[in-house]
Short mmCIF file of N, CA and C in Angstrom, two decimals:
data_model
loop_
_atom_site.label_atom_id
_atom_site.label_comp_id
_atom_site.label_asym_id
_atom_site.label_seq_id
_atom_site.Cartn_x
_atom_site.Cartn_y
_atom_site.Cartn_z
N THR A 1 21.36 -30.36 -53.34
CA THR A 1 21.79 -31.61 -53.95
C THR A 1 21.80 -31.52 -55.47
N ALA A 2 21.04 -30.59 -56.01
CA ALA A 2 20.98 -30.46 -57.47
C ALA A 2 21.99 -29.44 -58.01
N CYS A 3 22.72 -28.78 -57.13
CA CYS A 3 23.66 -27.75 -57.57
C CYS A 3 25.02 -27.99 -56.90
N PRO A 4 25.90 -28.75 -57.53
CA PRO A 4 27.17 -29.08 -56.89
C PRO A 4 28.15 -27.91 -56.78
N THR A 5 27.96 -26.86 -57.57
CA THR A 5 28.85 -25.70 -57.51
C THR A 5 28.03 -24.41 -57.43
N PRO A 6 27.42 -24.16 -56.28
CA PRO A 6 26.61 -22.94 -56.16
C PRO A 6 27.48 -21.69 -56.20
N VAL A 7 26.89 -20.60 -56.66
CA VAL A 7 27.58 -19.31 -56.75
C VAL A 7 26.77 -18.30 -55.96
N ALA A 8 27.44 -17.50 -55.15
CA ALA A 8 26.79 -16.44 -54.39
C ALA A 8 27.47 -15.12 -54.72
N SER A 9 26.68 -14.07 -54.84
CA SER A 9 27.21 -12.73 -55.12
C SER A 9 26.54 -11.71 -54.20
N PRO A 10 26.81 -11.78 -52.91
CA PRO A 10 26.13 -10.86 -51.99
C PRO A 10 26.59 -9.42 -52.18
N THR A 11 25.69 -8.48 -51.92
CA THR A 11 26.03 -7.06 -51.99
C THR A 11 26.32 -6.50 -50.61
N VAL A 12 26.06 -7.28 -49.57
CA VAL A 12 26.39 -6.90 -48.20
C VAL A 12 27.06 -8.11 -47.55
N THR A 13 27.78 -7.89 -46.47
CA THR A 13 28.43 -8.99 -45.77
C THR A 13 27.37 -10.01 -45.36
N THR A 14 27.61 -11.28 -45.70
CA THR A 14 26.61 -12.32 -45.51
C THR A 14 27.27 -13.58 -44.97
N THR A 15 26.61 -14.24 -44.01
CA THR A 15 27.09 -15.51 -43.50
C THR A 15 26.22 -16.62 -44.07
N TYR A 16 26.86 -17.61 -44.67
CA TYR A 16 26.16 -18.76 -45.23
C TYR A 16 26.41 -19.97 -44.33
N THR A 17 25.37 -20.76 -44.11
CA THR A 17 25.46 -21.96 -43.29
C THR A 17 25.07 -23.16 -44.13
N LEU A 18 25.87 -24.21 -44.03
CA LEU A 18 25.62 -25.44 -44.77
C LEU A 18 25.54 -26.59 -43.78
N THR A 19 24.49 -27.38 -43.88
CA THR A 19 24.34 -28.58 -43.08
C THR A 19 24.24 -29.76 -44.03
N VAL A 20 25.08 -30.76 -43.79
CA VAL A 20 25.09 -31.96 -44.62
C VAL A 20 24.70 -33.15 -43.74
N THR A 21 23.75 -33.93 -44.21
CA THR A 21 23.33 -35.13 -43.49
C THR A 21 23.49 -36.32 -44.42
N ALA A 22 24.18 -37.35 -43.93
CA ALA A 22 24.38 -38.58 -44.70
C ALA A 22 24.49 -39.75 -43.75
N ASN A 23 23.80 -40.82 -44.06
CA ASN A 23 23.86 -42.05 -43.26
C ASN A 23 23.59 -41.81 -41.78
N GLY A 24 22.64 -40.91 -41.48
CA GLY A 24 22.27 -40.64 -40.10
C GLY A 24 23.19 -39.69 -39.36
N CYS A 25 24.24 -39.23 -39.98
CA CYS A 25 25.16 -38.27 -39.35
C CYS A 25 25.03 -36.93 -40.05
N SER A 26 25.23 -35.86 -39.30
CA SER A 26 25.17 -34.54 -39.92
C SER A 26 26.27 -33.65 -39.36
N THR A 27 26.64 -32.69 -40.15
CA THR A 27 27.63 -31.70 -39.74
C THR A 27 27.23 -30.36 -40.34
N THR A 28 27.63 -29.31 -39.67
CA THR A 28 27.28 -27.96 -40.09
C THR A 28 28.54 -27.11 -40.12
N ASP A 29 28.61 -26.23 -41.11
CA ASP A 29 29.73 -25.30 -41.19
C ASP A 29 29.21 -23.97 -41.72
N THR A 30 29.93 -22.91 -41.43
CA THR A 30 29.54 -21.59 -41.91
C THR A 30 30.73 -20.91 -42.55
N VAL A 31 30.43 -19.99 -43.45
CA VAL A 31 31.44 -19.14 -44.05
C VAL A 31 30.83 -17.75 -44.18
N THR A 32 31.62 -16.74 -43.87
CA THR A 32 31.17 -15.36 -44.00
C THR A 32 31.88 -14.71 -45.18
N VAL A 33 31.10 -14.14 -46.09
CA VAL A 33 31.64 -13.40 -47.22
C VAL A 33 31.56 -11.92 -46.83
N PHE A 34 32.73 -11.30 -46.67
CA PHE A 34 32.79 -9.90 -46.28
C PHE A 34 32.78 -9.02 -47.52
N VAL A 35 31.85 -8.08 -47.55
CA VAL A 35 31.74 -7.14 -48.66
C VAL A 35 32.10 -5.76 -48.11
N GLU A 36 33.12 -5.16 -48.67
CA GLU A 36 33.57 -3.85 -48.24
C GLU A 36 33.58 -2.90 -49.42
N PHE A 37 33.21 -1.68 -49.18
CA PHE A 37 33.23 -0.64 -50.20
C PHE A 37 34.20 0.45 -49.73
N PRO A 38 35.33 0.59 -50.40
CA PRO A 38 36.27 1.63 -49.99
C PRO A 38 35.68 3.02 -50.24
N CYS A 39 36.27 4.01 -49.60
CA CYS A 39 35.81 5.38 -49.83
C CYS A 39 35.81 5.70 -51.31
N GLY A 40 34.81 6.42 -51.75
CA GLY A 40 34.73 6.81 -53.15
C GLY A 40 33.80 5.94 -53.95
N ASP A 41 33.55 4.72 -53.51
CA ASP A 41 32.64 3.83 -54.22
C ASP A 41 31.28 3.85 -53.53
N LEU A 42 30.25 4.13 -54.29
CA LEU A 42 28.88 4.05 -53.79
C LEU A 42 28.15 2.99 -54.59
N PHE A 43 27.31 2.24 -53.92
CA PHE A 43 26.55 1.20 -54.58
C PHE A 43 25.07 1.45 -54.35
N VAL A 44 24.32 1.52 -55.44
CA VAL A 44 22.87 1.64 -55.38
C VAL A 44 22.31 0.38 -56.04
N PRO A 45 21.58 -0.44 -55.28
CA PRO A 45 21.01 -1.65 -55.88
C PRO A 45 20.10 -1.32 -57.05
N LYS A 46 20.04 -2.20 -58.02
CA LYS A 46 19.19 -2.00 -59.20
C LYS A 46 17.76 -2.44 -58.95
N ALA A 47 17.52 -3.24 -57.89
CA ALA A 47 16.18 -3.72 -57.60
C ALA A 47 16.06 -4.01 -56.11
N PHE A 48 14.83 -3.96 -55.61
CA PHE A 48 14.54 -4.38 -54.24
C PHE A 48 13.10 -4.84 -54.18
N SER A 49 12.77 -5.56 -53.11
CA SER A 49 11.44 -6.17 -53.01
C SER A 49 10.83 -5.92 -51.64
N PRO A 50 10.15 -4.80 -51.47
CA PRO A 50 9.55 -4.47 -50.17
C PRO A 50 8.28 -5.28 -49.91
N ASN A 51 8.45 -6.59 -49.69
CA ASN A 51 7.30 -7.47 -49.50
C ASN A 51 7.25 -8.07 -48.09
N ASN A 52 7.99 -7.46 -47.17
CA ASN A 52 8.00 -7.87 -45.76
C ASN A 52 8.48 -9.30 -45.53
N ASP A 53 9.39 -9.79 -46.39
CA ASP A 53 9.95 -11.12 -46.16
C ASP A 53 11.28 -11.04 -45.41
N GLY A 54 11.70 -9.84 -45.04
CA GLY A 54 12.94 -9.67 -44.29
C GLY A 54 14.19 -9.60 -45.15
N GLN A 55 14.03 -9.66 -46.48
CA GLN A 55 15.17 -9.59 -47.38
C GLN A 55 14.90 -8.51 -48.43
N ASN A 56 15.82 -7.57 -48.55
CA ASN A 56 15.73 -6.49 -49.55
C ASN A 56 14.43 -5.69 -49.44
N ASP A 57 13.92 -5.51 -48.22
CA ASP A 57 12.67 -4.78 -48.03
C ASP A 57 12.85 -3.27 -48.07
N VAL A 58 14.07 -2.80 -47.83
CA VAL A 58 14.35 -1.37 -47.82
C VAL A 58 15.55 -1.12 -48.73
N LEU A 59 15.45 -0.09 -49.56
CA LEU A 59 16.52 0.28 -50.48
C LEU A 59 17.44 1.28 -49.79
N PHE A 60 18.70 0.92 -49.65
CA PHE A 60 19.71 1.79 -49.05
C PHE A 60 20.81 2.06 -50.07
N ILE A 61 21.55 3.14 -49.85
CA ILE A 61 22.78 3.41 -50.58
C ILE A 61 23.90 2.81 -49.74
N TYR A 62 24.78 2.06 -50.38
CA TYR A 62 25.88 1.42 -49.68
C TYR A 62 27.19 2.14 -50.02
N GLY A 63 27.94 2.43 -48.99
CA GLY A 63 29.24 3.07 -49.19
C GLY A 63 29.79 3.55 -47.88
N ASN A 64 31.06 3.80 -47.87
CA ASN A 64 31.73 4.31 -46.67
C ASN A 64 32.11 5.76 -46.89
N CYS A 65 32.31 6.46 -45.81
CA CYS A 65 32.86 7.82 -45.83
C CYS A 65 31.91 8.84 -46.46
N ILE A 66 30.60 8.60 -46.44
CA ILE A 66 29.65 9.56 -47.01
C ILE A 66 29.51 10.72 -46.03
N LYS A 67 29.87 11.91 -46.49
CA LYS A 67 29.80 13.11 -45.65
C LYS A 67 28.49 13.85 -45.85
N ASP A 68 28.13 14.12 -47.09
CA ASP A 68 26.89 14.81 -47.44
C ASP A 68 26.17 13.96 -48.48
N LEU A 69 24.83 14.02 -48.47
CA LEU A 69 24.07 13.18 -49.38
C LEU A 69 22.77 13.86 -49.77
N GLU A 70 22.43 13.72 -51.03
CA GLU A 70 21.10 14.04 -51.54
C GLU A 70 20.69 12.86 -52.42
N PHE A 71 19.63 12.16 -52.04
CA PHE A 71 19.19 10.97 -52.76
C PHE A 71 17.69 11.11 -53.01
N ALA A 72 17.32 11.18 -54.28
CA ALA A 72 15.91 11.35 -54.64
C ALA A 72 15.49 10.25 -55.61
N ILE A 73 14.26 9.78 -55.45
CA ILE A 73 13.68 8.77 -56.33
C ILE A 73 12.39 9.33 -56.91
N TYR A 74 12.23 9.15 -58.24
CA TYR A 74 11.06 9.68 -58.95
C TYR A 74 10.33 8.54 -59.66
N ASP A 75 9.00 8.69 -59.76
CA ASP A 75 8.24 7.71 -60.52
C ASP A 75 8.27 8.06 -62.00
N ARG A 76 7.58 7.29 -62.82
CA ARG A 76 7.66 7.49 -64.27
C ARG A 76 6.99 8.78 -64.74
N TRP A 77 6.23 9.43 -63.86
CA TRP A 77 5.62 10.72 -64.21
C TRP A 77 6.45 11.89 -63.70
N GLY A 78 7.59 11.59 -63.09
CA GLY A 78 8.47 12.64 -62.60
C GLY A 78 8.14 13.14 -61.21
N GLU A 79 7.24 12.46 -60.52
CA GLU A 79 6.90 12.88 -59.17
C GLU A 79 7.91 12.29 -58.18
N LYS A 80 8.42 13.15 -57.29
CA LYS A 80 9.39 12.68 -56.30
C LYS A 80 8.65 11.83 -55.27
N VAL A 81 9.05 10.56 -55.16
CA VAL A 81 8.40 9.64 -54.23
C VAL A 81 9.25 9.38 -52.98
N PHE A 82 10.52 9.78 -53.03
CA PHE A 82 11.40 9.59 -51.87
C PHE A 82 12.55 10.57 -51.95
N TYR A 83 12.96 11.08 -50.78
CA TYR A 83 14.10 11.97 -50.71
C TYR A 83 14.73 11.84 -49.33
N THR A 84 16.05 11.78 -49.27
CA THR A 84 16.75 11.78 -48.00
C THR A 84 18.11 12.42 -48.14
N THR A 85 18.60 12.93 -47.02
CA THR A 85 19.97 13.42 -46.93
C THR A 85 20.76 12.58 -45.93
N ASN A 86 20.12 11.53 -45.41
CA ASN A 86 20.73 10.67 -44.41
C ASN A 86 21.03 9.30 -45.01
N PRO A 87 22.31 8.88 -45.10
CA PRO A 87 22.64 7.58 -45.68
C PRO A 87 22.04 6.40 -44.93
N ALA A 88 21.67 6.60 -43.66
CA ALA A 88 21.08 5.52 -42.87
C ALA A 88 19.58 5.39 -43.08
N THR A 89 19.00 6.30 -43.87
CA THR A 89 17.57 6.24 -44.16
C THR A 89 17.36 5.65 -45.54
N GLY A 90 16.59 4.59 -45.60
CA GLY A 90 16.32 3.94 -46.88
C GLY A 90 14.86 4.08 -47.27
N TRP A 91 14.58 3.71 -48.50
CA TRP A 91 13.21 3.78 -49.03
C TRP A 91 12.55 2.42 -48.87
N ASP A 92 11.36 2.42 -48.27
CA ASP A 92 10.62 1.18 -48.05
C ASP A 92 9.62 0.88 -49.15
N GLY A 93 9.66 1.64 -50.24
CA GLY A 93 8.77 1.39 -51.37
C GLY A 93 7.39 2.00 -51.21
N SER A 94 7.24 2.92 -50.26
CA SER A 94 5.94 3.55 -50.06
C SER A 94 6.01 5.03 -50.42
N PHE A 95 4.84 5.60 -50.67
CA PHE A 95 4.71 7.01 -50.99
C PHE A 95 3.40 7.50 -50.41
N ARG A 96 3.49 8.55 -49.58
CA ARG A 96 2.31 9.09 -48.90
C ARG A 96 1.58 8.01 -48.09
N GLY A 97 2.36 7.12 -47.48
CA GLY A 97 1.80 6.09 -46.62
C GLY A 97 1.25 4.87 -47.33
N GLU A 98 1.32 4.84 -48.65
CA GLU A 98 0.80 3.71 -49.42
C GLU A 98 1.95 2.98 -50.09
N LYS A 99 1.88 1.64 -50.09
CA LYS A 99 2.90 0.85 -50.78
C LYS A 99 2.74 1.04 -52.29
N MET A 100 3.86 1.24 -52.95
CA MET A 100 3.86 1.44 -54.40
C MET A 100 3.72 0.09 -55.10
N ASP A 101 3.17 0.10 -56.31
CA ASP A 101 3.10 -1.09 -57.14
C ASP A 101 4.48 -1.36 -57.75
N ALA A 102 4.66 -2.57 -58.24
CA ALA A 102 5.90 -2.91 -58.93
C ALA A 102 6.06 -1.97 -60.12
N ALA A 103 7.27 -1.42 -60.26
CA ALA A 103 7.52 -0.45 -61.34
C ALA A 103 9.01 -0.14 -61.37
N VAL A 104 9.39 0.62 -62.39
CA VAL A 104 10.77 1.10 -62.50
C VAL A 104 10.76 2.58 -62.13
N PHE A 105 11.72 2.96 -61.30
CA PHE A 105 11.86 4.33 -60.82
C PHE A 105 13.22 4.86 -61.23
N VAL A 106 13.36 6.18 -61.23
CA VAL A 106 14.62 6.83 -61.56
C VAL A 106 15.18 7.45 -60.28
N TYR A 107 16.49 7.33 -60.09
CA TYR A 107 17.09 7.97 -58.93
C TYR A 107 18.18 8.95 -59.37
N TYR A 108 18.37 9.95 -58.53
CA TYR A 108 19.47 10.91 -58.68
C TYR A 108 20.17 10.98 -57.33
N LEU A 109 21.49 10.93 -57.36
CA LEU A 109 22.28 10.88 -56.15
C LEU A 109 23.43 11.85 -56.26
N LYS A 110 23.58 12.70 -55.24
CA LYS A 110 24.75 13.55 -55.11
C LYS A 110 25.30 13.33 -53.72
N ALA A 111 26.61 13.12 -53.62
CA ALA A 111 27.21 12.87 -52.32
C ALA A 111 28.62 13.42 -52.27
N ASN A 112 29.05 13.72 -51.07
CA ASN A 112 30.44 14.05 -50.81
C ASN A 112 31.02 12.84 -50.10
N VAL A 113 31.93 12.15 -50.76
CA VAL A 113 32.52 10.93 -50.21
C VAL A 113 34.00 11.19 -49.96
N ASP A 114 34.32 11.38 -48.71
CA ASP A 114 35.71 11.63 -48.31
C ASP A 114 36.31 12.80 -49.08
N GLY A 115 35.50 13.88 -49.25
CA GLY A 115 35.97 15.09 -49.91
C GLY A 115 35.82 15.11 -51.42
N ILE A 116 35.32 14.03 -52.00
CA ILE A 116 35.13 13.95 -53.45
C ILE A 116 33.64 14.00 -53.77
N GLU A 117 33.28 14.91 -54.67
CA GLU A 117 31.87 15.01 -55.09
C GLU A 117 31.54 13.87 -56.05
N VAL A 118 30.47 13.15 -55.75
CA VAL A 118 30.03 12.01 -56.55
C VAL A 118 28.60 12.25 -56.99
N SER A 119 28.33 12.07 -58.28
CA SER A 119 26.96 12.17 -58.82
C SER A 119 26.65 10.88 -59.56
N LYS A 120 25.46 10.37 -59.34
CA LYS A 120 25.02 9.16 -60.02
C LYS A 120 23.54 9.29 -60.33
N HIS A 121 23.11 8.56 -61.34
CA HIS A 121 21.69 8.44 -61.61
C HIS A 121 21.47 7.10 -62.31
N GLY A 122 20.25 6.62 -62.24
CA GLY A 122 19.95 5.34 -62.86
C GLY A 122 18.54 4.88 -62.54
N ASN A 123 18.29 3.60 -62.78
CA ASN A 123 16.97 3.02 -62.56
C ASN A 123 16.99 2.08 -61.38
N ILE A 124 15.86 2.02 -60.70
CA ILE A 124 15.64 1.07 -59.61
C ILE A 124 14.32 0.37 -59.89
N THR A 125 14.32 -0.94 -59.83
CA THR A 125 13.10 -1.70 -60.05
C THR A 125 12.54 -2.16 -58.72
N LEU A 126 11.28 -1.80 -58.46
CA LEU A 126 10.58 -2.27 -57.29
C LEU A 126 9.85 -3.55 -57.70
N VAL A 127 10.23 -4.66 -57.07
CA VAL A 127 9.69 -5.98 -57.42
C VAL A 127 8.78 -6.43 -56.30
N LYS A 128 7.66 -7.00 -56.65
CA LYS A 128 6.73 -7.53 -55.62
C LYS A 128 6.84 -9.03 -55.55
#
């Protein structure tokens, strides 16, 4: 009621549901925002929150047509805290079985996306 023009910017396909109640009557409607990443585009979120609330608990790489992958995450001391070659495997914010504290991490990514070699690096913030 306080936001007449809400804005949403989902990074994955998301369905939004709105229920309006007035004068004892209510109605509900939904809209799905489809997010697609064509071959060649990879998306690595800048932050995630592994706090077991069911939202953004695991950090994944988003993209289509990934053939080969090397994805590594390092802490501020340069220690590798996560590594995978499987795009379906994400980081849950733990290292050696222990949940990490909130911090900024560095990632390095190499992938073959539909025959094109892609390299990326950047920061990921783990938020609690």
